[in-house]
Protein backbone atom coordinates (compact mmCIF):
# COMPACT_ATOMS: atom_id res chain seq x y z
CA UNK A 1 0.00 0.00 0.00
CA UNK A 2 1.05 3.60 -0.52
CA UNK A 3 0.15 6.92 1.04
CA UNK A 4 1.53 10.46 0.88
CA UNK A 5 2.22 12.46 4.03
CA UNK A 6 3.70 15.96 3.81
CA UNK A 7 4.74 15.29 0.21
CA UNK A 8 6.63 12.10 1.14
CA UNK A 9 5.47 8.89 -0.51
CA UNK A 10 5.26 6.08 2.03
CA UNK A 11 5.08 2.32 1.50
CA UNK A 12 3.21 0.41 4.21
CA UNK A 13 1.40 -2.82 5.07
CA UNK A 14 -1.97 -3.06 6.81
CA UNK A 15 -3.15 -6.65 7.18
CA UNK A 16 -5.43 -8.73 9.39
CA UNK A 17 -8.19 -7.60 11.71
CA UNK A 18 -8.77 -7.14 15.42
CA UNK A 19 -6.68 -5.21 17.93
CA UNK A 20 -3.88 -3.25 16.28
CA UNK A 21 -0.16 -3.97 16.46
CA UNK A 22 2.14 -1.32 14.96
CA UNK A 23 5.64 -2.40 13.85
CA UNK A 24 8.57 0.04 13.54
CA UNK A 25 11.71 -1.24 11.83
CA UNK A 26 15.36 -0.51 12.52
CA UNK A 27 17.84 1.79 10.81
CA UNK A 28 18.82 0.59 7.35
CA UNK A 29 15.97 -1.92 7.41
CA UNK A 30 12.44 -2.06 6.01
CA UNK A 31 9.11 -3.81 6.50
CA UNK A 32 10.09 -6.82 4.37
CA UNK A 33 12.05 -8.11 7.37
CA UNK A 34 8.81 -8.25 9.35
CA UNK A 35 7.24 -10.97 7.15
CA UNK A 36 7.55 -13.56 9.90
CA UNK A 37 5.94 -11.30 12.49
CA UNK A 38 3.07 -10.53 10.11
CA UNK A 39 2.53 -14.25 9.57
CA UNK A 40 2.53 -14.88 13.32
CA UNK A 41 0.21 -12.05 14.35
CA UNK A 42 -2.29 -11.48 11.52
CA UNK A 43 -4.48 -14.52 12.33
CA UNK A 44 -5.49 -12.66 15.52
CA UNK A 45 -4.46 -9.02 15.08
CA UNK A 46 -4.51 -6.15 12.61
CA UNK A 47 -0.82 -5.51 11.91
CA UNK A 48 0.43 -2.21 10.48
CA UNK A 49 3.99 -1.33 9.46
CA UNK A 50 5.55 1.42 7.35
CA UNK A 51 8.85 1.85 5.57
CA UNK A 52 10.00 4.94 7.45
CA UNK A 53 11.20 7.86 5.29
CA UNK A 54 14.54 7.03 3.69
CA UNK A 55 14.12 3.25 3.90
CA UNK A 56 12.58 0.48 1.83
CA UNK A 57 10.23 1.86 -0.79
CA UNK A 58 9.52 5.16 0.97
CA UNK A 59 10.92 8.55 -0.05
CA UNK A 60 13.72 10.18 1.91
CA UNK A 61 13.05 13.13 4.20
CA UNK A 62 13.60 16.47 2.48
CA UNK A 63 16.06 17.55 5.17
CA UNK A 64 18.10 16.04 7.98
CA UNK A 65 15.87 14.54 10.68
CA UNK A 66 16.52 13.40 14.23
CA UNK A 67 14.40 11.07 16.35
CA UNK A 68 11.84 13.79 17.09
CA UNK A 69 11.21 14.49 13.41
CA UNK A 70 10.83 10.77 12.69
CA UNK A 71 8.40 10.51 15.59
CA UNK A 72 6.41 13.51 14.32
CA UNK A 73 6.10 11.72 10.99
CA UNK A 74 5.09 8.39 12.55
CA UNK A 75 2.42 10.19 14.57
CA UNK A 76 1.02 11.71 11.36
CA UNK A 77 1.00 8.24 9.79
CA UNK A 78 -0.86 6.80 12.80
CA UNK A 79 -3.40 9.61 12.65
CA UNK A 80 -3.86 9.17 8.90
CA UNK A 81 -5.01 5.58 9.56
CA UNK A 82 -7.13 6.75 12.52
CA UNK A 83 -5.49 4.27 14.89
CA UNK A 84 -6.78 4.98 18.39
CA UNK A 85 -5.07 2.36 20.56
CA UNK A 86 -2.51 -0.32 19.84
CA UNK A 87 0.49 -2.36 20.92
CA UNK A 88 3.73 -1.17 19.33
CA UNK A 89 6.80 -3.27 18.52
CA UNK A 90 10.07 -1.64 17.56
CA UNK A 91 13.37 -3.10 16.46
CA UNK A 92 16.58 -1.11 17.03
CA UNK A 93 15.89 2.45 15.76
CA UNK A 94 12.17 1.70 15.92
CA UNK A 95 12.67 1.34 19.67
CA UNK A 96 14.10 4.85 19.85
CA UNK A 97 10.96 6.20 18.23
CA UNK A 98 8.76 4.29 20.69
CA UNK A 99 10.67 5.54 23.75
CA UNK A 100 10.17 9.11 22.54
CA UNK A 101 6.55 8.44 21.58
CA UNK A 102 5.40 7.31 25.01
CA UNK A 103 7.15 10.30 26.59
CA UNK A 104 5.04 12.71 24.51
CA UNK A 105 2.10 14.46 26.12
CA UNK A 106 -1.37 14.83 24.61
CA UNK A 107 -1.13 12.10 22.00
CA UNK A 108 -4.30 11.51 19.98
CA UNK A 109 -3.99 7.76 20.57
CA UNK A 110 -3.19 5.31 23.35
CA UNK A 111 -0.23 2.93 23.42
CA UNK A 112 -1.33 -0.16 25.35
CA UNK A 113 1.82 -2.29 25.44
CA UNK A 114 5.39 -1.99 24.18
CA UNK A 115 7.73 -4.60 22.71
CA UNK A 116 11.33 -3.49 22.26
CA UNK A 117 13.52 -5.85 20.21
CA UNK A 118 17.28 -5.25 20.40
CA UNK A 119 16.33 -1.63 20.90
CA UNK A 120 18.53 1.41 20.46
CA UNK A 121 18.28 4.41 22.75
CA UNK A 122 21.19 4.14 25.15
CA UNK A 123 24.29 6.02 24.02
CA UNK A 124 27.38 3.84 24.57
CA UNK A 125 30.16 5.00 26.86
CA UNK A 126 33.17 5.99 24.80
CA UNK A 127 36.54 4.43 25.58
CA UNK A 128 39.93 6.13 25.34
CA UNK A 129 40.68 4.18 22.15
CA UNK A 130 37.47 5.53 20.62
CA UNK A 131 38.46 9.13 21.35
CA UNK A 132 41.95 8.50 19.92
CA UNK A 133 40.33 7.06 16.78
CA UNK A 134 38.08 10.11 16.41
CA UNK A 135 40.98 12.56 16.81
CA UNK A 136 43.08 10.60 14.27
CA UNK A 137 40.17 10.58 11.83
CA UNK A 138 39.66 14.34 12.13
CA UNK A 139 43.39 14.99 11.68
CA UNK A 140 43.59 12.82 8.54
CA UNK A 141 40.44 14.44 7.17
CA UNK A 142 41.98 17.89 7.61
CA UNK A 143 45.23 16.82 5.91
CA UNK A 144 43.57 15.07 2.96
CA UNK A 145 41.06 17.91 2.59
CA UNK A 146 43.59 20.73 2.14
CA UNK A 147 43.96 22.05 -1.40
CA UNK A 148 47.56 20.96 -2.20
CA UNK A 149 46.98 17.39 -1.02
CA UNK A 150 43.65 17.20 -2.88
CA UNK A 151 45.41 18.31 -6.05
CA UNK A 152 48.14 15.67 -5.65
CA UNK A 153 45.80 12.88 -4.52
CA UNK A 154 42.31 13.45 -5.94
CA UNK A 155 39.71 11.19 -4.38
CA UNK A 156 41.92 10.27 -1.41
CA UNK A 157 39.66 11.98 1.12
CA UNK A 158 36.52 10.22 -0.14
CA UNK A 159 38.33 6.88 -0.17
CA UNK A 160 39.57 7.42 3.40
CA UNK A 161 36.14 8.44 4.68
CA UNK A 162 34.52 5.44 3.00
CA UNK A 163 37.01 3.09 4.62
CA UNK A 164 36.38 4.47 8.09
CA UNK A 165 32.60 4.76 8.13
CA UNK A 166 30.07 2.12 9.16
CA UNK A 167 28.25 0.09 6.50
CA UNK A 168 25.00 1.98 7.22
CA UNK A 169 26.79 5.32 6.95
CA UNK A 170 28.67 4.50 3.74
CA UNK A 171 25.53 3.23 2.01
CA UNK A 172 23.51 6.34 2.83
CA UNK A 173 22.81 9.51 0.86
CA UNK A 174 24.03 12.83 2.27
CA UNK A 175 20.66 13.51 3.91
CA UNK A 176 20.47 10.06 5.46
CA UNK A 177 24.08 10.30 6.66
CA UNK A 178 23.09 13.48 8.46
CA UNK A 179 20.04 11.75 9.92
CA UNK A 180 22.14 8.82 11.17
CA UNK A 181 24.64 11.10 12.91
CA UNK A 182 21.83 13.08 14.55
CA UNK A 183 19.96 9.95 15.64
CA UNK A 184 22.81 7.92 17.16
CA UNK A 185 24.15 10.81 19.22
CA UNK A 186 20.95 11.20 21.24
CA UNK A 187 20.83 9.38 24.59
CA UNK A 188 17.30 8.44 25.72
CA UNK A 189 18.28 6.81 29.01
CA UNK A 190 16.63 9.53 31.13
CA UNK A 191 13.28 8.91 29.39
CA UNK A 192 13.05 5.23 30.33
CA UNK A 193 11.78 5.82 33.88
CA UNK A 194 8.74 7.66 32.46
CA UNK A 195 7.45 4.66 30.50
CA UNK A 196 4.24 3.48 32.17
CA UNK A 197 3.21 0.77 29.70
CA UNK A 198 3.79 -2.93 30.24
CA UNK A 199 7.01 -3.53 28.30
CA UNK A 200 8.54 -6.69 26.90
CA UNK A 201 12.25 -6.52 26.03
CA UNK A 202 13.56 -9.19 23.65
CA UNK A 203 17.31 -9.29 23.14
CA UNK A 204 19.87 -11.34 21.25
CA UNK A 205 22.52 -12.52 23.71
CA UNK A 206 25.30 -11.75 21.21
CA UNK A 207 23.99 -8.40 19.98
CA UNK A 208 27.03 -6.22 19.20
CA UNK A 209 25.09 -3.20 17.88
CA UNK A 210 22.86 -2.63 20.91
CA UNK A 211 24.44 -4.96 23.46
CA UNK A 212 22.53 -7.03 25.99
CA UNK A 213 23.80 -4.67 28.70
CA UNK A 214 21.49 -2.03 27.15
CA UNK A 215 18.56 -4.39 27.56
CA UNK A 216 19.45 -4.93 31.22
CA UNK A 217 19.58 -1.17 31.78
CA UNK A 218 16.17 -0.80 30.16
CA UNK A 219 14.75 -3.62 32.30
CA UNK A 220 16.03 -1.85 35.41
CA UNK A 221 14.78 1.63 34.51
CA UNK A 222 11.41 0.90 32.88
CA UNK A 223 9.01 0.27 35.79
CA UNK A 224 6.91 -2.46 34.12
CA UNK A 225 9.57 -4.21 32.01
CA UNK A 226 10.64 -7.82 31.61
CA UNK A 227 13.64 -9.03 29.61
CA UNK A 228 13.73 -12.19 27.48
CA UNK A 229 17.21 -13.12 26.24
CA UNK A 230 17.67 -15.27 23.13
CA UNK A 231 20.80 -17.39 22.96
CA UNK A 232 22.85 -17.66 19.76
CA UNK A 233 21.29 -14.49 18.37
CA UNK A 234 22.67 -11.05 17.58
CA UNK A 235 21.08 -7.73 16.66
CA UNK A 236 18.41 -9.33 14.46
CA UNK A 237 17.21 -11.84 17.04
CA UNK A 238 13.76 -12.06 15.41
CA UNK A 239 15.39 -13.39 12.24
CA UNK A 240 18.40 -15.28 13.62
CA UNK A 241 16.39 -17.35 16.11
CA UNK A 242 12.92 -17.04 14.62
CA UNK A 243 11.45 -20.10 16.33
CA UNK A 244 12.44 -18.93 19.83
CA UNK A 245 11.45 -15.33 19.10
CA UNK A 246 8.03 -16.40 17.82
CA UNK A 247 7.43 -18.49 20.94
CA UNK A 248 8.22 -15.51 23.18
CA UNK A 249 6.09 -13.09 21.16
CA UNK A 250 3.19 -15.52 20.82
CA UNK A 251 3.15 -16.07 24.57
CA UNK A 252 3.16 -12.33 25.29
CA UNK A 253 0.42 -11.66 22.74
CA UNK A 254 -1.70 -14.62 23.92
CA UNK A 255 -1.71 -16.42 20.58
Coordinates of C-alpha atoms in Angstrom, one line a residue:
X1 CA 0.0 0.0 0.0
X2 CA 1.1 3.6 -0.5
X3 CA 0.2 6.9 1.0
X4 CA 1.5 10.5 0.9
X5 CA 2.2 12.5 4.0
X6 CA 3.7 16.0 3.8
X7 CA 4.7 15.3 0.2
X8 CA 6.6 12.1 1.1
X9 CA 5.5 8.9 -0.5
X10 CA 5.3 6.1 2.0
X11 CA 5.1 2.3 1.5
X12 CA 3.2 0.4 4.2
X13 CA 1.4 -2.8 5.1
X14 CA -2.0 -3.1 6.8
X15 CA -3.2 -6.7 7.2
X16 CA -5.4 -8.7 9.4
X17 CA -8.2 -7.6 11.7
X18 CA -8.8 -7.1 15.4
X19 CA -6.7 -5.2 17.9
X20 CA -3.9 -3.3 16.3
X21 CA -0.2 -4.0 16.5
X22 CA 2.1 -1.3 15.0
X23 CA 5.6 -2.4 13.8
X24 CA 8.6 0.0 13.5
X25 CA 11.7 -1.2 11.8
X26 CA 15.4 -0.5 12.5
X27 CA 17.8 1.8 10.8
X28 CA 18.8 0.6 7.4
X29 CA 16.0 -1.9 7.4
X30 CA 12.4 -2.1 6.0
X31 CA 9.1 -3.8 6.5
X32 CA 10.1 -6.8 4.4
X33 CA 12.1 -8.1 7.4
X34 CA 8.8 -8.3 9.4
X35 CA 7.2 -11.0 7.1
X36 CA 7.6 -13.6 9.9
X37 CA 5.9 -11.3 12.5
X38 CA 3.1 -10.5 10.1
X39 CA 2.5 -14.2 9.6
X40 CA 2.5 -14.9 13.3
X41 CA 0.2 -12.0 14.3
X42 CA -2.3 -11.5 11.5
X43 CA -4.5 -14.5 12.3
X44 CA -5.5 -12.7 15.5
X45 CA -4.5 -9.0 15.1
X46 CA -4.5 -6.2 12.6
X47 CA -0.8 -5.5 11.9
X48 CA 0.4 -2.2 10.5
X49 CA 4.0 -1.3 9.5
X50 CA 5.6 1.4 7.4
X51 CA 8.8 1.8 5.6
X52 CA 10.0 4.9 7.4
X53 CA 11.2 7.9 5.3
X54 CA 14.5 7.0 3.7
X55 CA 14.1 3.3 3.9
X56 CA 12.6 0.5 1.8
X57 CA 10.2 1.9 -0.8
X58 CA 9.5 5.2 1.0
X59 CA 10.9 8.5 0.0
X60 CA 13.7 10.2 1.9
X61 CA 13.1 13.1 4.2
X62 CA 13.6 16.5 2.5
X63 CA 16.1 17.6 5.2
X64 CA 18.1 16.0 8.0
X65 CA 15.9 14.5 10.7
X66 CA 16.5 13.4 14.2
X67 CA 14.4 11.1 16.4
X68 CA 11.8 13.8 17.1
X69 CA 11.2 14.5 13.4
X70 CA 10.8 10.8 12.7
X71 CA 8.4 10.5 15.6
X72 CA 6.4 13.5 14.3
X73 CA 6.1 11.7 11.0
X74 CA 5.1 8.4 12.5
X75 CA 2.4 10.2 14.6
X76 CA 1.0 11.7 11.4
X77 CA 1.0 8.2 9.8
X78 CA -0.9 6.8 12.8
X79 CA -3.4 9.6 12.7
X80 CA -3.9 9.2 8.9
X81 CA -5.0 5.6 9.6
X82 CA -7.1 6.7 12.5
X83 CA -5.5 4.3 14.9
X84 CA -6.8 5.0 18.4
X85 CA -5.1 2.4 20.6
X86 CA -2.5 -0.3 19.8
X87 CA 0.5 -2.4 20.9
X88 CA 3.7 -1.2 19.3
X89 CA 6.8 -3.3 18.5
X90 CA 10.1 -1.6 17.6
X91 CA 13.4 -3.1 16.5
X92 CA 16.6 -1.1 17.0
X93 CA 15.9 2.5 15.8
X94 CA 12.2 1.7 15.9
X95 CA 12.7 1.3 19.7
X96 CA 14.1 4.9 19.9
X97 CA 11.0 6.2 18.2
X98 CA 8.8 4.3 20.7
X99 CA 10.7 5.5 23.7
X100 CA 10.2 9.1 22.5
X101 CA 6.6 8.4 21.6
X102 CA 5.4 7.3 25.0
X103 CA 7.2 10.3 26.6
X104 CA 5.0 12.7 24.5
X105 CA 2.1 14.5 26.1
X106 CA -1.4 14.8 24.6
X107 CA -1.1 12.1 22.0
X108 CA -4.3 11.5 20.0
X109 CA -4.0 7.8 20.6
X110 CA -3.2 5.3 23.4
X111 CA -0.2 2.9 23.4
X112 CA -1.3 -0.2 25.3
X113 CA 1.8 -2.3 25.4
X114 CA 5.4 -2.0 24.2
X115 CA 7.7 -4.6 22.7
X116 CA 11.3 -3.5 22.3
X117 CA 13.5 -5.9 20.2
X118 CA 17.3 -5.2 20.4
X119 CA 16.3 -1.6 20.9
X120 CA 18.5 1.4 20.5
X121 CA 18.3 4.4 22.7
X122 CA 21.2 4.1 25.1
X123 CA 24.3 6.0 24.0
X124 CA 27.4 3.8 24.6
X125 CA 30.2 5.0 26.9
X126 CA 33.2 6.0 24.8
X127 CA 36.5 4.4 25.6
X128 CA 39.9 6.1 25.3
X129 CA 40.7 4.2 22.1
X130 CA 37.5 5.5 20.6
X131 CA 38.5 9.1 21.4
X132 CA 42.0 8.5 19.9
X133 CA 40.3 7.1 16.8
X134 CA 38.1 10.1 16.4
X135 CA 41.0 12.6 16.8
X136 CA 43.1 10.6 14.3
X137 CA 40.2 10.6 11.8
X138 CA 39.7 14.3 12.1
X139 CA 43.4 15.0 11.7
X140 CA 43.6 12.8 8.5
X141 CA 40.4 14.4 7.2
X142 CA 42.0 17.9 7.6
X143 CA 45.2 16.8 5.9
X144 CA 43.6 15.1 3.0
X145 CA 41.1 17.9 2.6
X146 CA 43.6 20.7 2.1
X147 CA 44.0 22.1 -1.4
X148 CA 47.6 21.0 -2.2
X149 CA 47.0 17.4 -1.0
X150 CA 43.6 17.2 -2.9
X151 CA 45.4 18.3 -6.0
X152 CA 48.1 15.7 -5.7
X153 CA 45.8 12.9 -4.5
X154 CA 42.3 13.4 -5.9
X155 CA 39.7 11.2 -4.4
X156 CA 41.9 10.3 -1.4
X157 CA 39.7 12.0 1.1
X158 CA 36.5 10.2 -0.1
X159 CA 38.3 6.9 -0.2
X160 CA 39.6 7.4 3.4
X161 CA 36.1 8.4 4.7
X162 CA 34.5 5.4 3.0
X163 CA 37.0 3.1 4.6
X164 CA 36.4 4.5 8.1
X165 CA 32.6 4.8 8.1
X166 CA 30.1 2.1 9.2
X167 CA 28.2 0.1 6.5
X168 CA 25.0 2.0 7.2
X169 CA 26.8 5.3 6.9
X170 CA 28.7 4.5 3.7
X171 CA 25.5 3.2 2.0
X172 CA 23.5 6.3 2.8
X173 CA 22.8 9.5 0.9
X174 CA 24.0 12.8 2.3
X175 CA 20.7 13.5 3.9
X176 CA 20.5 10.1 5.5
X177 CA 24.1 10.3 6.7
X178 CA 23.1 13.5 8.5
X179 CA 20.0 11.7 9.9
X180 CA 22.1 8.8 11.2
X181 CA 24.6 11.1 12.9
X182 CA 21.8 13.1 14.6
X183 CA 20.0 9.9 15.6
X184 CA 22.8 7.9 17.2
X185 CA 24.1 10.8 19.2
X186 CA 21.0 11.2 21.2
X187 CA 20.8 9.4 24.6
X188 CA 17.3 8.4 25.7
X189 CA 18.3 6.8 29.0
X190 CA 16.6 9.5 31.1
X191 CA 13.3 8.9 29.4
X192 CA 13.0 5.2 30.3
X193 CA 11.8 5.8 33.9
X194 CA 8.7 7.7 32.5
X195 CA 7.5 4.7 30.5
X196 CA 4.2 3.5 32.2
X197 CA 3.2 0.8 29.7
X198 CA 3.8 -2.9 30.2
X199 CA 7.0 -3.5 28.3
X200 CA 8.5 -6.7 26.9
X201 CA 12.2 -6.5 26.0
X202 CA 13.6 -9.2 23.7
X203 CA 17.3 -9.3 23.1
X204 CA 19.9 -11.3 21.2
X205 CA 22.5 -12.5 23.7
X206 CA 25.3 -11.8 21.2
X207 CA 24.0 -8.4 20.0
X208 CA 27.0 -6.2 19.2
X209 CA 25.1 -3.2 17.9
X210 CA 22.9 -2.6 20.9
X211 CA 24.4 -5.0 23.5
X212 CA 22.5 -7.0 26.0
X213 CA 23.8 -4.7 28.7
X214 CA 21.5 -2.0 27.1
X215 CA 18.6 -4.4 27.6
X216 CA 19.5 -4.9 31.2
X217 CA 19.6 -1.2 31.8
X218 CA 16.2 -0.8 30.2
X219 CA 14.8 -3.6 32.3
X220 CA 16.0 -1.9 35.4
X221 CA 14.8 1.6 34.5
X222 CA 11.4 0.9 32.9
X223 CA 9.0 0.3 35.8
X224 CA 6.9 -2.5 34.1
X225 CA 9.6 -4.2 32.0
X226 CA 10.6 -7.8 31.6
X227 CA 13.6 -9.0 29.6
X228 CA 13.7 -12.2 27.5
X229 CA 17.2 -13.1 26.2
X230 CA 17.7 -15.3 23.1
X231 CA 20.8 -17.4 23.0
X232 CA 22.8 -17.7 19.8
X233 CA 21.3 -14.5 18.4
X234 CA 22.7 -11.0 17.6
X235 CA 21.1 -7.7 16.7
X236 CA 18.4 -9.3 14.5
X237 CA 17.2 -11.8 17.0
X238 CA 13.8 -12.1 15.4
X239 CA 15.4 -13.4 12.2
X240 CA 18.4 -15.3 13.6
X241 CA 16.4 -17.4 16.1
X242 CA 12.9 -17.0 14.6
X243 CA 11.5 -20.1 16.3
X244 CA 12.4 -18.9 19.8
X245 CA 11.4 -15.3 19.1
X246 CA 8.0 -16.4 17.8
X247 CA 7.4 -18.5 20.9
X248 CA 8.2 -15.5 23.2
X249 CA 6.1 -13.1 21.2
X250 CA 3.2 -15.5 20.8
X251 CA 3.1 -16.1 24.6
X252 CA 3.2 -12.3 25.3
X253 CA 0.4 -11.7 22.7
X254 CA -1.7 -14.6 23.9
X255 CA -1.7 -16.4 20.6

